[in-house]
Coordinates of C-alpha atoms in Angstrom, one line a residue:
V1 CA 0.0 0.0 0.0
V2 CA 1.6 3.3 -1.1
D3 CA 0.7 6.5 0.7
D4 CA -0.6 8.8 -2.1
A5 CA 0.5 12.0 -0.4
A6 CA 4.0 10.8 0.0
A7 CA 4.1 9.5 -3.6
A8 CA 2.9 12.9 -4.9
A9 CA 5.5 14.8 -2.8
A10 CA 8.2 12.5 -4.1
A11 CA 7.1 13.2 -7.7
D12 CA 7.4 17.0 -7.1
D13 CA 10.9 16.7 -5.7
E14 CA 12.8 14.0 -7.5
K15 CA 16.2 14.4 -5.7
N16 CA 14.5 13.7 -2.4
A17 CA 12.2 11.0 -3.7
V18 CA 10.6 9.2 -0.8
V19 CA 7.9 6.6 -1.1
V20 CA 6.2 5.5 2.1
V21 CA 5.0 1.9 2.2
A22 CA 2.6 0.8 4.8
A23 CA 2.5 -2.9 5.2
R24 CA 0.2 -5.0 7.3
P25 CA 0.7 -8.7 8.0
P26 CA -1.8 -10.9 6.2
P27 CA -4.6 -12.2 8.3
V28 CA -3.9 -15.6 9.8
A29 CA -6.6 -18.1 10.4
A30 CA -6.9 -19.3 14.0
E31 CA -4.8 -22.4 14.7
G32 CA -6.6 -25.6 13.8
V33 CA -9.7 -24.0 12.4
G34 CA -11.3 -26.3 9.9
K35 CA -9.5 -29.5 11.0
P36 CA -12.1 -32.2 11.4
I37 CA -12.5 -33.5 15.0
E38 CA -11.6 -37.1 15.6
Y39 CA -11.7 -39.5 18.5
G40 CA -8.8 -38.9 20.8
D41 CA -8.5 -35.2 19.9
L42 CA -8.2 -32.6 22.7
V43 CA -10.7 -29.7 22.1
I44 CA -11.5 -26.7 24.1
V45 CA -15.2 -26.5 24.8
Y46 CA -15.9 -22.8 25.0
E47 CA -19.1 -21.7 26.8
G48 CA -18.2 -18.1 27.4
F49 CA -15.4 -15.7 28.4
N50 CA -14.9 -17.3 31.9
K51 CA -16.1 -20.8 31.1
A52 CA -14.1 -23.2 29.0
K53 CA -12.9 -26.7 29.5
A54 CA -10.4 -29.0 27.8
V55 CA -12.1 -32.2 26.7
T56 CA -10.7 -35.4 25.0
I57 CA -13.1 -36.7 22.5
A58 CA -14.1 -40.3 23.3
P59 CA -16.7 -42.8 22.0
R60 CA -19.9 -42.9 24.1
A61 CA -18.8 -39.8 26.1
Q62 CA -20.8 -36.7 26.6
Y63 CA -20.3 -33.2 27.9
Q64 CA -23.1 -31.8 30.1
N65 CA -23.8 -28.2 31.2
K66 CA -26.7 -25.8 31.6
Y67 CA -27.1 -25.6 27.9
G68 CA -27.9 -29.3 27.5
N69 CA -26.2 -32.6 26.7
F70 CA -23.5 -32.7 24.1
F71 CA -22.6 -36.2 22.8
H72 CA -19.0 -36.6 21.5
V73 CA -20.3 -38.7 18.6
D74 CA -22.1 -35.6 17.3
W75 CA -18.8 -33.6 17.4
V76 CA -16.7 -36.2 15.4
G77 CA -16.2 -34.9 11.8
K78 CA -17.2 -31.3 12.6
P79 CA -14.4 -28.8 12.0
L80 CA -12.6 -27.1 14.9
G81 CA -14.2 -23.7 15.3
S82 CA -17.7 -25.1 15.0
K83 CA -20.7 -23.9 17.0
V84 CA -22.6 -27.0 18.2
F85 CA -26.0 -27.3 19.9
G86 CA -26.9 -29.5 22.8
R87 CA -29.6 -32.1 23.0
G88 CA -32.3 -31.4 25.5
E89 CA -34.8 -28.7 26.5
N90 CA -32.3 -25.9 26.9
G91 CA -30.9 -26.3 23.4
G92 CA -27.9 -24.0 24.0
H93 CA -24.6 -24.0 22.2
V94 CA -20.9 -24.2 22.8
W95 CA -17.9 -23.7 20.5
L96 CA -15.3 -26.4 19.8
L97 CA -11.9 -24.8 19.6
A98 CA -8.3 -25.9 19.0
P99 CA -6.1 -25.9 22.1
T100 CA -4.0 -22.8 21.3
P101 CA -1.4 -21.8 23.9
E102 CA -3.7 -19.0 25.1
L103 CA -6.7 -21.2 25.6
W104 CA -4.6 -24.0 27.1
T105 CA -3.3 -21.5 29.7
K106 CA -6.8 -20.6 30.5
V107 CA -8.2 -24.1 30.9
L108 CA -5.4 -26.2 32.2
P109 CA -5.7 -27.7 35.7
H110 CA -3.7 -25.6 38.1
R111 CA -1.6 -28.3 39.8
T112 CA 1.5 -26.1 39.7
Q113 CA 2.2 -22.4 39.6
I114 CA 1.6 -21.3 36.0
L115 CA 2.8 -18.4 34.0
Y116 CA 0.3 -16.2 32.2
L117 CA 0.6 -14.5 28.8
P118 CA 2.0 -11.2 30.0
D119 CA 4.9 -13.0 31.7
I120 CA 5.3 -15.5 28.8
S121 CA 5.5 -12.6 26.4
L122 CA 8.2 -10.9 28.4
I123 CA 10.2 -14.1 28.7
T124 CA 9.9 -14.8 24.9
L125 CA 11.0 -11.2 24.2
E126 CA 14.0 -11.2 26.6
L127 CA 15.2 -14.5 25.2
E128 CA 14.9 -13.1 21.7
L129 CA 13.1 -16.3 20.6
R130 CA 12.1 -16.6 16.9
P131 CA 11.5 -19.3 14.4
G132 CA 14.7 -21.4 14.2
S133 CA 15.7 -20.8 17.8
V134 CA 16.5 -23.7 20.1
V135 CA 15.3 -23.5 23.7
I136 CA 15.6 -25.9 26.7
E137 CA 13.1 -25.6 29.5
S138 CA 13.7 -27.1 32.9
G139 CA 10.6 -27.9 35.0
T140 CA 7.7 -28.3 32.6
G141 CA 5.1 -27.9 35.3
S142 CA 1.7 -27.3 33.8
G143 CA 2.9 -26.8 30.3
S144 CA 1.7 -23.2 30.0
L145 CA 5.1 -21.8 29.1
T146 CA 6.0 -24.8 27.0
H147 CA 3.1 -24.3 24.5
S148 CA 4.2 -20.7 23.9
L149 CA 7.8 -21.6 23.6
I150 CA 7.0 -24.2 20.9
R151 CA 5.0 -21.7 19.0
A152 CA 7.8 -19.1 19.2
V153 CA 10.5 -21.3 17.7
A154 CA 8.3 -23.2 15.2
G155 CA 9.5 -23.2 11.7
G156 CA 12.9 -24.9 12.1
G157 CA 13.5 -24.4 15.8
A158 CA 13.3 -26.8 18.7
S159 CA 11.9 -26.8 22.2
T160 CA 12.9 -29.4 24.8
S161 CA 11.3 -29.5 28.2
S162 CA 11.9 -31.8 31.1
S163 CA 10.4 -32.3 34.6
E164 CA 11.1 -34.7 37.4
S165 CA 7.7 -34.2 38.9
E166 CA 4.9 -36.7 38.0
D167 CA 2.4 -33.9 38.6
G168 CA 3.4 -31.9 35.6
A169 CA 1.8 -31.3 32.3
P170 CA -0.6 -34.0 31.0

């Protein structure tokens, strides 16, 4: 995108020709959107801003809430990002989302002290992590930081994490 005013000014004064280019990154689809749900997949069942839960899709399983009964068999084959309606009188809906690092941090069981996105962002910035970087994490804990580290170095990088505790990330 070329700024028209800057281009006109540059045309008027050739020896100081300046063209200002404003670039925006292309829109990126949310992670996993469109991938069909299969048995064994971990999905985030999103009911609202403060109500979401990680659920592993299993045969003959169901998710129940105030919006109705949601049978996993009805979810299999639907793309991640789908709005699904429950069976029952309430007939409400939930969203089936991919477990992004942000959503995982929100829904993971808090068995250990976790880092939240503001802290994770600062750590990633200070370590200057980028695609292709290699990072080693000691003490996986809940996995909150690990998910974001993997995303930061994706595209040729590597992230290794270890923990001696059996109460760490699932």
